[in-house]
Structures are given as structure tokens and as C-alpha cells.
Coordinates of C-alpha atoms in Angstrom, one line a residue:
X19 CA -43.7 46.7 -16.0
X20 CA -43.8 50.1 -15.6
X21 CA -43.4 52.3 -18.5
X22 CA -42.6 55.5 -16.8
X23 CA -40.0 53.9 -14.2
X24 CA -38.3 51.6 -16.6
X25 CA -38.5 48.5 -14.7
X26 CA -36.9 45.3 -16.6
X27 CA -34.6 43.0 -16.4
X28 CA -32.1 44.2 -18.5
X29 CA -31.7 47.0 -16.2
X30 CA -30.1 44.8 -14.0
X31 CA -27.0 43.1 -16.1
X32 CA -24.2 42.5 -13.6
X33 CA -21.6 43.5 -16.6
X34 CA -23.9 47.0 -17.7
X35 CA -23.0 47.8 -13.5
X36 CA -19.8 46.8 -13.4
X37 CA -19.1 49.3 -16.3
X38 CA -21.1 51.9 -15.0
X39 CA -19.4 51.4 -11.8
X40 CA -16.0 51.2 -13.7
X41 CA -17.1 54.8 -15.6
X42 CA -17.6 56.6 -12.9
X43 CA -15.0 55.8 -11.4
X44 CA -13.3 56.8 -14.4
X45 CA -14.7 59.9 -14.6
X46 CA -14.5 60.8 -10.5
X47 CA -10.7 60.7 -11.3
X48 CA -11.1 64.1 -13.7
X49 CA -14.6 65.5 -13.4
X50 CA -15.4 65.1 -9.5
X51 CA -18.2 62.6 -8.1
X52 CA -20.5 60.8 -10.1
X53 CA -23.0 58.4 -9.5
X54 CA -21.4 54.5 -9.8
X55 CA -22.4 51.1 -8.6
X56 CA -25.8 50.6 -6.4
X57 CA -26.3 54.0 -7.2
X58 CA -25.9 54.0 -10.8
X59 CA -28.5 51.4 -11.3
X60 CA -31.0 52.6 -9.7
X61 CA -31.0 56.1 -11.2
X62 CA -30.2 54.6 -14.4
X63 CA -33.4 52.2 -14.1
X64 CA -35.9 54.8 -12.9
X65 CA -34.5 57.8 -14.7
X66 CA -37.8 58.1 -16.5
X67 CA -39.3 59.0 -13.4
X68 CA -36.8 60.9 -11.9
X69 CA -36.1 63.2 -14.4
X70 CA -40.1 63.5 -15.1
X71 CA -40.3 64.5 -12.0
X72 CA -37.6 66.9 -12.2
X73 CA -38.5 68.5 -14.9
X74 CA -42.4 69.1 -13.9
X75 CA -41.1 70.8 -10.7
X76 CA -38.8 73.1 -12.4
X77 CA -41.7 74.2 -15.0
X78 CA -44.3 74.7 -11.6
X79 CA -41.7 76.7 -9.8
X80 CA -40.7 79.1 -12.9
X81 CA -44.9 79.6 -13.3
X82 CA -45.2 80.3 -9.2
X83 CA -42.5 82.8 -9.5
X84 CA -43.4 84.7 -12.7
X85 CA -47.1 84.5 -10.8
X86 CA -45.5 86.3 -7.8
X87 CA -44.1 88.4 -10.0
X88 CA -47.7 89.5 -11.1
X89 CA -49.6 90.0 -7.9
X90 CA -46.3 92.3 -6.9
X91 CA -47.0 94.5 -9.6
X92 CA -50.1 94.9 -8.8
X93 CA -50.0 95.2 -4.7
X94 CA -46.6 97.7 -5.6
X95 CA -49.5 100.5 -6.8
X96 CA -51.3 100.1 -3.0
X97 CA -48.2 100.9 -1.0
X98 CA -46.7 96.9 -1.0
X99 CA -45.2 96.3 1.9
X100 CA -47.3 98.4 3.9
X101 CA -50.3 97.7 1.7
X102 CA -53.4 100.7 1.9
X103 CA -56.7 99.7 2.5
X104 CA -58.7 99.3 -0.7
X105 CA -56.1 96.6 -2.5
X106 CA -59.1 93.7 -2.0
X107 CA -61.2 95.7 -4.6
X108 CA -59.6 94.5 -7.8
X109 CA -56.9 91.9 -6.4
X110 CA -57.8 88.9 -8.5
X111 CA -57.3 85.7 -6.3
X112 CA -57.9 82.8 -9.1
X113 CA -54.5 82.5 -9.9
X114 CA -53.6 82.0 -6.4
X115 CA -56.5 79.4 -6.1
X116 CA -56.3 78.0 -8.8
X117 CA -52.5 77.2 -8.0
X118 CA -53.5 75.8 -4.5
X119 CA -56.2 73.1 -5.8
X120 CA -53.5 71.9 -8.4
X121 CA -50.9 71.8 -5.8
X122 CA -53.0 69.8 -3.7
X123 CA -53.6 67.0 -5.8
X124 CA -49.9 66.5 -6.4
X125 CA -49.3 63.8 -3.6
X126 CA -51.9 61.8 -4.7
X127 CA -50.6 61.8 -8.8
X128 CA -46.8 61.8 -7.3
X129 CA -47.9 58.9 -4.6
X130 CA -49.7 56.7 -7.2
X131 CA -47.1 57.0 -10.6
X132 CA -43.9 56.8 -8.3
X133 CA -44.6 54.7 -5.5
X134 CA -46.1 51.0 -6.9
X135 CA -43.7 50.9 -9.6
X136 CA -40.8 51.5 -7.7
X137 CA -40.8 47.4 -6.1
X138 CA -43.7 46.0 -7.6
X139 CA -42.5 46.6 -11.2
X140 CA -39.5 44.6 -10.1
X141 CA -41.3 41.5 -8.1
X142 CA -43.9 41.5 -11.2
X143 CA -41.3 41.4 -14.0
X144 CA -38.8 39.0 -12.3
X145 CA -36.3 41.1 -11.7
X146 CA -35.8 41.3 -7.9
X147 CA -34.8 37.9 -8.5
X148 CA -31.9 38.5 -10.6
X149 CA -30.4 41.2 -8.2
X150 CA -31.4 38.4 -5.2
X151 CA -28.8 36.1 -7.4
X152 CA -26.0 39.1 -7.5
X153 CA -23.6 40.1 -4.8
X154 CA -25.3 43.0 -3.0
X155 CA -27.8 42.5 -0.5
X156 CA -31.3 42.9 -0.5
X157 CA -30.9 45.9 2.1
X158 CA -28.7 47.7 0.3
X159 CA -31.1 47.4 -3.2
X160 CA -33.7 48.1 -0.9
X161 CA -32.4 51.2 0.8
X162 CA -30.6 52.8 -2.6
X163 CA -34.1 52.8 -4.1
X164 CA -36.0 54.0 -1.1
X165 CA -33.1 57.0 -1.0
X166 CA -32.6 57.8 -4.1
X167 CA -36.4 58.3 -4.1
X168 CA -36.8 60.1 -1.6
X169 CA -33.7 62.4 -2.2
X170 CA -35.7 63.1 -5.3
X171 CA -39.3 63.8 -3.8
X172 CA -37.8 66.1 -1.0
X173 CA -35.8 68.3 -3.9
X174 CA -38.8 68.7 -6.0
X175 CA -41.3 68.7 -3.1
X176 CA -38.9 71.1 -1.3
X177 CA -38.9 73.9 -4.4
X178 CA -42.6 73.5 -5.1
X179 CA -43.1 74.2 -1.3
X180 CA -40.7 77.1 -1.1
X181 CA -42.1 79.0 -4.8
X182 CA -45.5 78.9 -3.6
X183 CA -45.1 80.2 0.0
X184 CA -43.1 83.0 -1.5
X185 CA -45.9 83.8 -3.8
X186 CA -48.4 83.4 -1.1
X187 CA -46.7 85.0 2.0
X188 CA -47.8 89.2 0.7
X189 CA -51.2 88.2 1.5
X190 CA -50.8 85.2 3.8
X191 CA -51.7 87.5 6.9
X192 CA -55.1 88.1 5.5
X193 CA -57.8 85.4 5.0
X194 CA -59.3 87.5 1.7
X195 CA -57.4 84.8 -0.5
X196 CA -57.0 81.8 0.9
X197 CA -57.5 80.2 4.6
X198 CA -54.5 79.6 5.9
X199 CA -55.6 76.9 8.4
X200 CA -57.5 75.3 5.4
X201 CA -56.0 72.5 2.8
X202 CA -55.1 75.7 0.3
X203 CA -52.6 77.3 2.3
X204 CA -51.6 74.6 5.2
X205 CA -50.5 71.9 2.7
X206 CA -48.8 74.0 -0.1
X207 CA -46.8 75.6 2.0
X208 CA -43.8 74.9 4.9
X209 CA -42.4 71.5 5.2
X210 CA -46.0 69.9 5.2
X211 CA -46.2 68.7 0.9
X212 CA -43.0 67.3 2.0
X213 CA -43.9 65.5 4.5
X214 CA -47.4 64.5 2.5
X215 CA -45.9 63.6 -0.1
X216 CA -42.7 61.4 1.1
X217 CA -45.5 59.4 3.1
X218 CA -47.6 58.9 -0.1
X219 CA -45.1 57.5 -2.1
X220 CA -43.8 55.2 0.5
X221 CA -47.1 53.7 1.5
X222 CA -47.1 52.9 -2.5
X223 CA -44.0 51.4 -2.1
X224 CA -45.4 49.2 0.2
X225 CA -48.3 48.6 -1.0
X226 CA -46.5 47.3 -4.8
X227 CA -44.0 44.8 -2.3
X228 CA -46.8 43.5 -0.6
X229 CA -49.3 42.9 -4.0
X230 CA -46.5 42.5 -6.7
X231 CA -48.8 43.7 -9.0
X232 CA -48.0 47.3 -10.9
X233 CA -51.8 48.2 -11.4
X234 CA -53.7 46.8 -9.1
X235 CA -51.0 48.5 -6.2
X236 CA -51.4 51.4 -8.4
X237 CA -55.0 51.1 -7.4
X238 CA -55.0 50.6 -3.9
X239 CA -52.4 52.9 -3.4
X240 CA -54.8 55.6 -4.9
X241 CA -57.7 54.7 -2.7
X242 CA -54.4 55.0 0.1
X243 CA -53.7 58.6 -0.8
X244 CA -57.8 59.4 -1.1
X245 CA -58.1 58.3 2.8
X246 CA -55.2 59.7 3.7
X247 CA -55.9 63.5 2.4
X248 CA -59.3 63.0 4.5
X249 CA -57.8 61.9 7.5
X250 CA -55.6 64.6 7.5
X251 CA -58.1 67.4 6.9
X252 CA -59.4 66.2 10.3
X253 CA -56.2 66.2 12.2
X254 CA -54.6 69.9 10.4
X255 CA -56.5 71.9 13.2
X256 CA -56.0 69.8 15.8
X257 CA -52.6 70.4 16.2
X258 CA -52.9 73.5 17.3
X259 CA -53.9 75.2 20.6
X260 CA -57.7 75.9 21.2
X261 CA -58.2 79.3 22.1
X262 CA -61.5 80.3 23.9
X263 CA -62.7 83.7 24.7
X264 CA -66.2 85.0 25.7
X265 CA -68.2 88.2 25.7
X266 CA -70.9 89.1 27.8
X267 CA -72.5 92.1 25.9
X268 CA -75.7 90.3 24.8
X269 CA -75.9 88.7 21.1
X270 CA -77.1 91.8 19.0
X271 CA -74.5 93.4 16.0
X272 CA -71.0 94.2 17.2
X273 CA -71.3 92.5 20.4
X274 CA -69.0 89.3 19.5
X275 CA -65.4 89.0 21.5
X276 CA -62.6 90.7 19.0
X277 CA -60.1 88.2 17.7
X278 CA -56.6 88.6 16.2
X279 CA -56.2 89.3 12.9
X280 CA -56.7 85.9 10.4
X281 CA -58.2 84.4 13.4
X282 CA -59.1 80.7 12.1
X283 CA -62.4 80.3 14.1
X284 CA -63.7 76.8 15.0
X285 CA -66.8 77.3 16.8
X286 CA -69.2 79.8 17.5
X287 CA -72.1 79.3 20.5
X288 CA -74.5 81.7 22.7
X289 CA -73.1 82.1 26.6
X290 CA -76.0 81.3 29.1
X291 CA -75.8 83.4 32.6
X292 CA -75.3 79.9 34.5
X293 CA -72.2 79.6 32.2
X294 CA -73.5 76.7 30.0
X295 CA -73.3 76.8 26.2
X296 CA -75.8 76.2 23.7
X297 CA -75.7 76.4 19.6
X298 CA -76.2 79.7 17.8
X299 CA -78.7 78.0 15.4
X300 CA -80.8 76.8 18.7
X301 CA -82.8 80.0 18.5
X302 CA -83.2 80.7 14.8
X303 CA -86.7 81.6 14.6
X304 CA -88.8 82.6 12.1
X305 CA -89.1 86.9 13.7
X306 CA -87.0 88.6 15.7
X307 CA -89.5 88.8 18.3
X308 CA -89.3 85.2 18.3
X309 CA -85.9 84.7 19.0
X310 CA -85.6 87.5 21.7
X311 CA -88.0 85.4 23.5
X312 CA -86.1 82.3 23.0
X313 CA -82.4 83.9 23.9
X314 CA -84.8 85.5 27.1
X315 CA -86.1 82.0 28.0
X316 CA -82.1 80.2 27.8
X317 CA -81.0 83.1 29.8
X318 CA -78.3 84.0 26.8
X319 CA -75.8 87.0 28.1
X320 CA -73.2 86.5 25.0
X321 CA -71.1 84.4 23.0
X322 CA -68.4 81.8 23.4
X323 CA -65.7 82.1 20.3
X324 CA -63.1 79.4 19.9
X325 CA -60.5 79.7 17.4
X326 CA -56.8 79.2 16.3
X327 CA -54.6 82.5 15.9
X328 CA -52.3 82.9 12.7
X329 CA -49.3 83.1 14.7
X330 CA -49.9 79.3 15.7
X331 CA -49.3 78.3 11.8
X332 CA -45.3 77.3 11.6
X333 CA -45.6 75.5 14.5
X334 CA -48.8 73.2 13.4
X335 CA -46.8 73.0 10.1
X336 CA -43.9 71.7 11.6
X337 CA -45.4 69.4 14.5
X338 CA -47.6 67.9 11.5
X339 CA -44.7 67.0 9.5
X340 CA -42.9 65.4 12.2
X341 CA -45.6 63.1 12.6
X342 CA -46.0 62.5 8.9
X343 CA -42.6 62.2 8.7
X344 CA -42.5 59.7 11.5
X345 CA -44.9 57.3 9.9
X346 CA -43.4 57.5 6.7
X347 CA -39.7 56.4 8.4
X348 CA -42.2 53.6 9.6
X349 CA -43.1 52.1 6.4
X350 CA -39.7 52.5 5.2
X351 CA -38.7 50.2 8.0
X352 CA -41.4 47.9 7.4
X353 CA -40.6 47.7 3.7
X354 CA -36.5 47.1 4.5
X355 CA -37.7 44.4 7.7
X356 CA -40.0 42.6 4.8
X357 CA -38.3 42.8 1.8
X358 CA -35.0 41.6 3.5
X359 CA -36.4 37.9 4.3
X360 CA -39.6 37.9 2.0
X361 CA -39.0 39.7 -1.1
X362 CA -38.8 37.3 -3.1

């Protein structure tokens, strides 16, 4: 049993829900809508979590916002919006860095502490069986926790998201603070720690039905999130377009191809006359003289820069989410297809 979603058996006493139920009822009469039956039960069994949850993204929001609040002092004495050159000097970027390695750990602590517990606290105390002895169906246990969940992810997720892109977007055009087709930026901001995170906590949910043991699918689901976080640091830049461009000025100081501003650059290589491409490191020799003779001998006439532009970034955000999203509406439907035939 879990201690921080309240998982037990008492939880589930036909006569505490039909009173809820009755309450609320009672109460929709004279105060408006309130949570009753299905609904009830579930908040009222993992209201630890829930209103953990709540609480720690109200605290991170109120310190991202007094921490915008900060840096806008400081950029308002260098012209902020139209910030002067010179504002780099004394701009101090650990807060701001800080804030993005924290952020980024929080599907991976939100994915293992919400996600196991949320069945296999059930299946492991007994539980599920008493609601499989009740009136309402497993689907409809099945889906009230998975949306009541997920309502409360998205919200928290959601403001999280929003506080630190606010904070960030001043200086998001530049790359002086943070990269923003790198982990820091990409996942803390937009609609991708959503996604990220709605897909860690549901592959925990899957993986406590499946064990039906709290820990041990607390365990797996960690080593779940770890792998997951690395995958996905290979697929961020893929989703965007590949842009190539070339320069044929020789390889000496100021001869590179310009690139838009906050240019995310993948790849950098020397431009032969025949129109092949070989490494920059290929001719790192020990003098100068040296490596003129090497660039001589592989005919080198410039470089060969690919790279992402900035403007690219909502829409890799966006396309990325969609996919995350989409796998995470697939192990939602695995866990309803399963759990209604094998959950007990």
C-alpha cells in the first residue's frame, strides 16, 4: 500500500460512496457541482497525492514568477524590450539554470510516486477485488482513475509549463542562457512536460497492473522514465527540418556561412572542390603549416554548416507532443483492454 496515494480497502466501502454520492448531491442542490459517486472515490482515495501535487505546483509557479520578476528588474536598466548590447556582462543565468535541471527531473519523480501506486496499490492490497464485487464496472474504475489523474497532471504540468516559459521567453531568442533546442529549454517549456510527463505516469500505471507489486513497479517504472528521457534526447532534434548551407571562401577566421540568430547547429565539416565532405578534426595537425598542407592535399574550398533555426521551435514542441501524447493514449488503452478481462 501506498502511503502517499492512500490505497486501502476501506476506501472502497459501498455505504462511505453511497453517502458521498448522496452528499453531493445534496450539496449540488445549493452550492453548484461537486464531485459524487465514481468520482468521489477516487479523489477521496488518492487525495494525498492529488493535493501533494497541487500544492508543489502552486509553490514552483509563485517562485518562477517572483524569479521573472527578478531578471525584469534587472534587463529593465538595459532598455527591456529592446535590450542594449552589454546586458550579458552581469546577467546572472544560475537561477534560470538552476530552475531548468530541477524542472527536468520532475517527470521522472512525478512518473515514479504517482504512477505504480495508482493500480498496483489496489491489486497488491486486495482491493480491486472488492470494487470487482460492486456494481460499477471495471472500465468505468478504470477510466475515473486514469482521468482524474490525468486532469490533475495536465493542470499542474500545464502551470509549471506556462510560469517558466514566461520567465524564460526575455532571453529565449538568445542562446547566452540556455539552448533552446537542448533538454533546458525544449522540455520546460510549451506543451512538451505535458506531454513527458502524462506519458511517465501512465507507463507507471502500467507497469504497477502488470507487476501488482507497489515497489518493485515503482522500480521498473524508474528505470522506464531513465530510458525514456534518453531516448527522447535523441529524437528532440530530429523533428525538425535540417537546414544546410555552404561557404566557399576557404576555412581561415570569418569565413564560415552566416546563420540566423540562435541558430541550433548540428554539424560542422570542411567542403572539398569535388563537393565531398570530410570532418573538421580530419586535418588537426600539430602547426599550421601542417594543416595548410593537409586542407591543400583534400582540396578543401569551405565549410558545410547544418543546423536548426529558432523559428522551427513551436513546431518541434508541438509535433513532439503529439507523438508523446499519442503513445501515452496507447498505454491508456492497453491498461483499459487489460484491466477489463484481467485485472483481477
Amino acid at each position: 500500500m501506498s502511503a502517499m496515494t492512500g490505497t486501502g480497502s476501506a476506501s472502497y466501502d459501498p455505504a462511505a460512496a453511497e453517502a458521498g454520492r448522496g452528499r453531493g448531491r445534496g450539496r449540488d442542490r445549493g452550492r453548484g457541482l461537486r464531485l459524487s459517486g465514481m468520482n468521489w472515490l477516487v479523489w477521496r482515495q488518492h487525495r494525498a497525492a492529488y493535493w501533494t501535487l497541487l500544492a508543489a505546483a502552486a509553490v514552483t509557479v509563485a517562485v518562477l514568477v517572483h524569479q521573472r520578476q527578478q531578471m525584469i528588474t534587472y534587463l529593465d536598466g538595459y532598455g527591456y524590450p529592446h535590450l542594449t548590447s552589454g546586458w550579458e556582462d552581469k546577467f546572472d543565468q544560475q537561477p534560470l539554470n538552476a530552475a531548468a535541471g530541477l524542472l527536468g527531473l520532475l517527470p521522472v519523480v512525478i512518473g515514479v510516486l504517482l504512477g505504480p501506486p495508482l493500480l498496483a496499490g489496489d491489486l497488491e492490497s486486495g482491493t480491486a477485488k472488492l470494487v470487482n464485487a460492486q456494481s460499477v464496472s471495471r472500465v468505468r474504475w478504470l477510466v475515473t482513475k486514469l482521468g482524474m489523474t490525468a486532469l490533475v497532471v495536465v493542470v499542474c504540468a500545464t502551470a509549471v509549463s506556462a510560469a517558466f516559459t514566461w520567465w524564460w521567453s526575455p532571453v529565449k531568442s538568445t542562446s547566452y542562457v540556455l539552448t533552446w533546442a537542448e533538454a533546458g529549454g525544449f522540455d520546460n517549456s510549451g506543451p512538451v512536460p505535458v506531454a513527458l510527463t502524462l506519458l511517465t505516469v501512465f507507463g507507471g500505471v502500467a507497469i504497477g497492473m502488470l507487476l501488482r507489486r507497489t515497489l518493485l513497479a515503482m522500480v521498473v517504472t524508474l528505470g522506464f522514465a531513465v530510458a525514456l528521457q534518453v531516448v527522447w534526447s535523441y529524437v528532440r532534434t530530429s523533428l525538425g527540418n535540417v537546414v544546410t548551407v555552404t561557404s566557399h571562401n576557404g576555412v581561415g577566421e570569418n569565413t564560415q556561412p552566416s546563420l540566423p540568430d540562435n541558430a541550433y547547429v548540428l554539424d560542422e565539416a570542411y567542403l572539398t572542390a569535388s563537393g565531398d565532405l570530410i570532418g573538421w578534426g580530419s586535418c588537426a595537425e600539430a602547426t599550421e603549416k601542417a594543416r595548410e598542407a593537409c586542407l591543400d592535399k583534400a582540396q578543401v574550398v569551405g565549410w558545410s554548416v547544418d543546423y536548426i533555426p529558432f523559428s522551427q521551435m513551436a513546431s518541434m514542441q508541438w509535433l513532439g507532443a503529439s507523438i508523446l501524447l499519442a503513445l501515452t493514449a496507447g498505454i491508456a488503452a492497453f491498461v483499459i483492454l487489460w484491466g477489463r478481462k484481467r485485472l483481477v
